[in-house]
PDB file of C-alpha atoms in Angstrom:
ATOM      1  CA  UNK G 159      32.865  23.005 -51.938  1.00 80.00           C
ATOM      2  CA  UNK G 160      36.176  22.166 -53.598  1.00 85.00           C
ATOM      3  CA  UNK G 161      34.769  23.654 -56.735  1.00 87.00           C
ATOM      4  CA  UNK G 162      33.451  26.586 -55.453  1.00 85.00           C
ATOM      5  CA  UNK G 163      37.015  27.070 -53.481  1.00 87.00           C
ATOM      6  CA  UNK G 164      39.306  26.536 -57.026  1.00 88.00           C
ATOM      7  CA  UNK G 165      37.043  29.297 -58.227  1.00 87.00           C
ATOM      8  CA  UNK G 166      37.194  31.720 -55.634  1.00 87.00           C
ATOM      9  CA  UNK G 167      40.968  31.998 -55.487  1.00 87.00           C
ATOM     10  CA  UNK G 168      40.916  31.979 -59.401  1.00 88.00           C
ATOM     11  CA  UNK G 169      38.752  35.450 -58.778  1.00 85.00           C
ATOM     12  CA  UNK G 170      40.988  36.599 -56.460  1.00 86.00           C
ATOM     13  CA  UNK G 171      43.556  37.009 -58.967  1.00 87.00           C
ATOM     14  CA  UNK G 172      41.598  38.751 -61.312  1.00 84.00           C
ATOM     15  CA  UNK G 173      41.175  35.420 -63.753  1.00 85.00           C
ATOM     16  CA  UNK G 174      38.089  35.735 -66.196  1.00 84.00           C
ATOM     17  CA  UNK G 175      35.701  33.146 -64.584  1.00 84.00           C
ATOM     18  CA  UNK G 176      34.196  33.297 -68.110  1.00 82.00           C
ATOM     19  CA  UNK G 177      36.948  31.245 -69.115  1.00 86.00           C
ATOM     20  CA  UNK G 178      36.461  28.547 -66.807  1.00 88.00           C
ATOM     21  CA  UNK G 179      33.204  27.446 -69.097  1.00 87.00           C
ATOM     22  CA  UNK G 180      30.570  28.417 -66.478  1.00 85.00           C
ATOM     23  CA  UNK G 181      27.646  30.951 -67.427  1.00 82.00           C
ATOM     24  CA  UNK G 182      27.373  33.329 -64.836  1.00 80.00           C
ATOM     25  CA  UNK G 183      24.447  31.798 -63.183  1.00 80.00           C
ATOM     26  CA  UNK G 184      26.639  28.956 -62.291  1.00 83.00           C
ATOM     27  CA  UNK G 185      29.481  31.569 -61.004  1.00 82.00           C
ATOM     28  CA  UNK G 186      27.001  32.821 -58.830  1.00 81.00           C
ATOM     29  CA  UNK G 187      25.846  29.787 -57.357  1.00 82.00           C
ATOM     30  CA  UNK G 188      29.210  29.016 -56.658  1.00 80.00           C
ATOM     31  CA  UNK G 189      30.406  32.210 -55.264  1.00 81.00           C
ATOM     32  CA  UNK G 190      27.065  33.343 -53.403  1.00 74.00           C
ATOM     33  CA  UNK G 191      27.058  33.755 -49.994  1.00 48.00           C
ATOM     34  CA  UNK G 192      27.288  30.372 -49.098  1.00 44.00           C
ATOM     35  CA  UNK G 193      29.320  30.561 -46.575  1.00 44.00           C
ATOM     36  CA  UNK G 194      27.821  29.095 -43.110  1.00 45.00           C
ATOM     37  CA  UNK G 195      28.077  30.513 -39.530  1.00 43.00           C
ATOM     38  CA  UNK G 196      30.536  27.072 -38.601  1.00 41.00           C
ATOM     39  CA  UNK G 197      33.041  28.505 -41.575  1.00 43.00           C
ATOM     40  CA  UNK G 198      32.820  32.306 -40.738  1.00 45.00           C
ATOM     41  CA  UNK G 199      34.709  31.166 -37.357  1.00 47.00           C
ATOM     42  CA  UNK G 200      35.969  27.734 -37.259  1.00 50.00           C
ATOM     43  CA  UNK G 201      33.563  24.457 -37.873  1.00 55.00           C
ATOM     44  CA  UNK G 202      32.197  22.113 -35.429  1.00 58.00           C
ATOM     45  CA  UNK G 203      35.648  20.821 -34.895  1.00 60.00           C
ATOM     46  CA  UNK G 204      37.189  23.729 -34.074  1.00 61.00           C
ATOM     47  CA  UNK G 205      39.320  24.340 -37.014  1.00 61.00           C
ATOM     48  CA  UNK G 206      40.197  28.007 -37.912  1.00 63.00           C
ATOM     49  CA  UNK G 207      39.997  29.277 -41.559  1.00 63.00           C
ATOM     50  CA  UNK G 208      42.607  32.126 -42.508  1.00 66.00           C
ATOM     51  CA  UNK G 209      42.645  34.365 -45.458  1.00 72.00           C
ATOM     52  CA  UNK G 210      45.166  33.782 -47.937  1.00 73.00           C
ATOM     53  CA  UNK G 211      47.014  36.296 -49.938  1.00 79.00           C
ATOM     54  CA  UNK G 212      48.574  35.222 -53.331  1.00 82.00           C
ATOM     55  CA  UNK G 213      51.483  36.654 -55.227  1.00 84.00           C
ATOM     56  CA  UNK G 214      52.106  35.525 -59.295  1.00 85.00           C
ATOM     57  CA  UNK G 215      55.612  36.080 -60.585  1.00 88.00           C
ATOM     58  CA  UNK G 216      56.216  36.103 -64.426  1.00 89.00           C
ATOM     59  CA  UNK G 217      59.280  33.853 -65.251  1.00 90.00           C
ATOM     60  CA  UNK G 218      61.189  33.912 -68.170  1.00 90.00           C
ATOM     61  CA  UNK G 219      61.238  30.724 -69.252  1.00 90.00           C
ATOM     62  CA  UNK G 220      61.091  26.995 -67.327  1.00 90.00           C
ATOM     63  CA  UNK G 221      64.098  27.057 -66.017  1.00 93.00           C
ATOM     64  CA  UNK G 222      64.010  30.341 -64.632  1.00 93.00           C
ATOM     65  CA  UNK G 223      60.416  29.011 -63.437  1.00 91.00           C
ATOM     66  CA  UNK G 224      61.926  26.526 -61.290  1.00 91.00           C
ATOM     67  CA  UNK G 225      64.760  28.629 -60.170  1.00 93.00           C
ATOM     68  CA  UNK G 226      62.269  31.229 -58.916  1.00 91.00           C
ATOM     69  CA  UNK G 227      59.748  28.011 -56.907  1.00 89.00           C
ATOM     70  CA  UNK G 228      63.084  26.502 -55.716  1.00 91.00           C
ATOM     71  CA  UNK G 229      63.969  29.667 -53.966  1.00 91.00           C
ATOM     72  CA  UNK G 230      61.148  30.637 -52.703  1.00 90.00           C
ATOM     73  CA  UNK G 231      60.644  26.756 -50.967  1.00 88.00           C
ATOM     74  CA  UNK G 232      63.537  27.043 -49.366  1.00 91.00           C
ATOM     75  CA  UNK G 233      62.742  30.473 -47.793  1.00 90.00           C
ATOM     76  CA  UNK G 234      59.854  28.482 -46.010  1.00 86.00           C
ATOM     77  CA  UNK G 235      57.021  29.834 -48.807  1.00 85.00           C
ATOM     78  CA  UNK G 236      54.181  27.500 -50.078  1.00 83.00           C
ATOM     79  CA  UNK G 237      54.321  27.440 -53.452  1.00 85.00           C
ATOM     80  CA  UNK G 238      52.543  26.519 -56.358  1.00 84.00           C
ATOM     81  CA  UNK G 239      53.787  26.478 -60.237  1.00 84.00           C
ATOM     82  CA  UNK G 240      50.889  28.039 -62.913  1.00 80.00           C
ATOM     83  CA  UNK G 241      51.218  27.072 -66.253  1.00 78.00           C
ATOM     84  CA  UNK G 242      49.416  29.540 -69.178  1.00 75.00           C
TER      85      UNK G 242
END
């Protein structure tokens, strides 16, 4: 499931699941519809799932990098640092 959830957001910005080393039978399973009725609107213990939206910015260099996640923290966003 944590696979299958890595992947999905990795899609969702437009990264080449080819990449990732899995053919695209194994995308598929991955990605099908596997989502169950308990997931579509909360599971059996009542806890909600919400879309998330993702934004990447390009830095410069590292320490404009951490500039840039710094700010952002302390605005009150969630952040997370991507390294290519």
């Amino acid at each position: 499931d944590m696979l299958a959830t890595e992947l999905q957001e990795l899609a969702d910005m437009d990264f080449d699941l080819e990449l990732t080393g899995f053919d695209s039978s194994e995308l598929d399973a991955f990605l099908g519809d596997t989502v169950d009725e308990d997931q579509q609107d909360g599971n059996e213990d009542g806890i909600q799932y919400k879309e998330k939206f993702s934004i990447v910015i390009e830095c410069n260099d590292e320490k404009d990098q951490t500039k840039k996640y710094d700010e952002f923290v302390a605005l009150g966003y969630s952040c997370r640092v991507l390294v290519n």
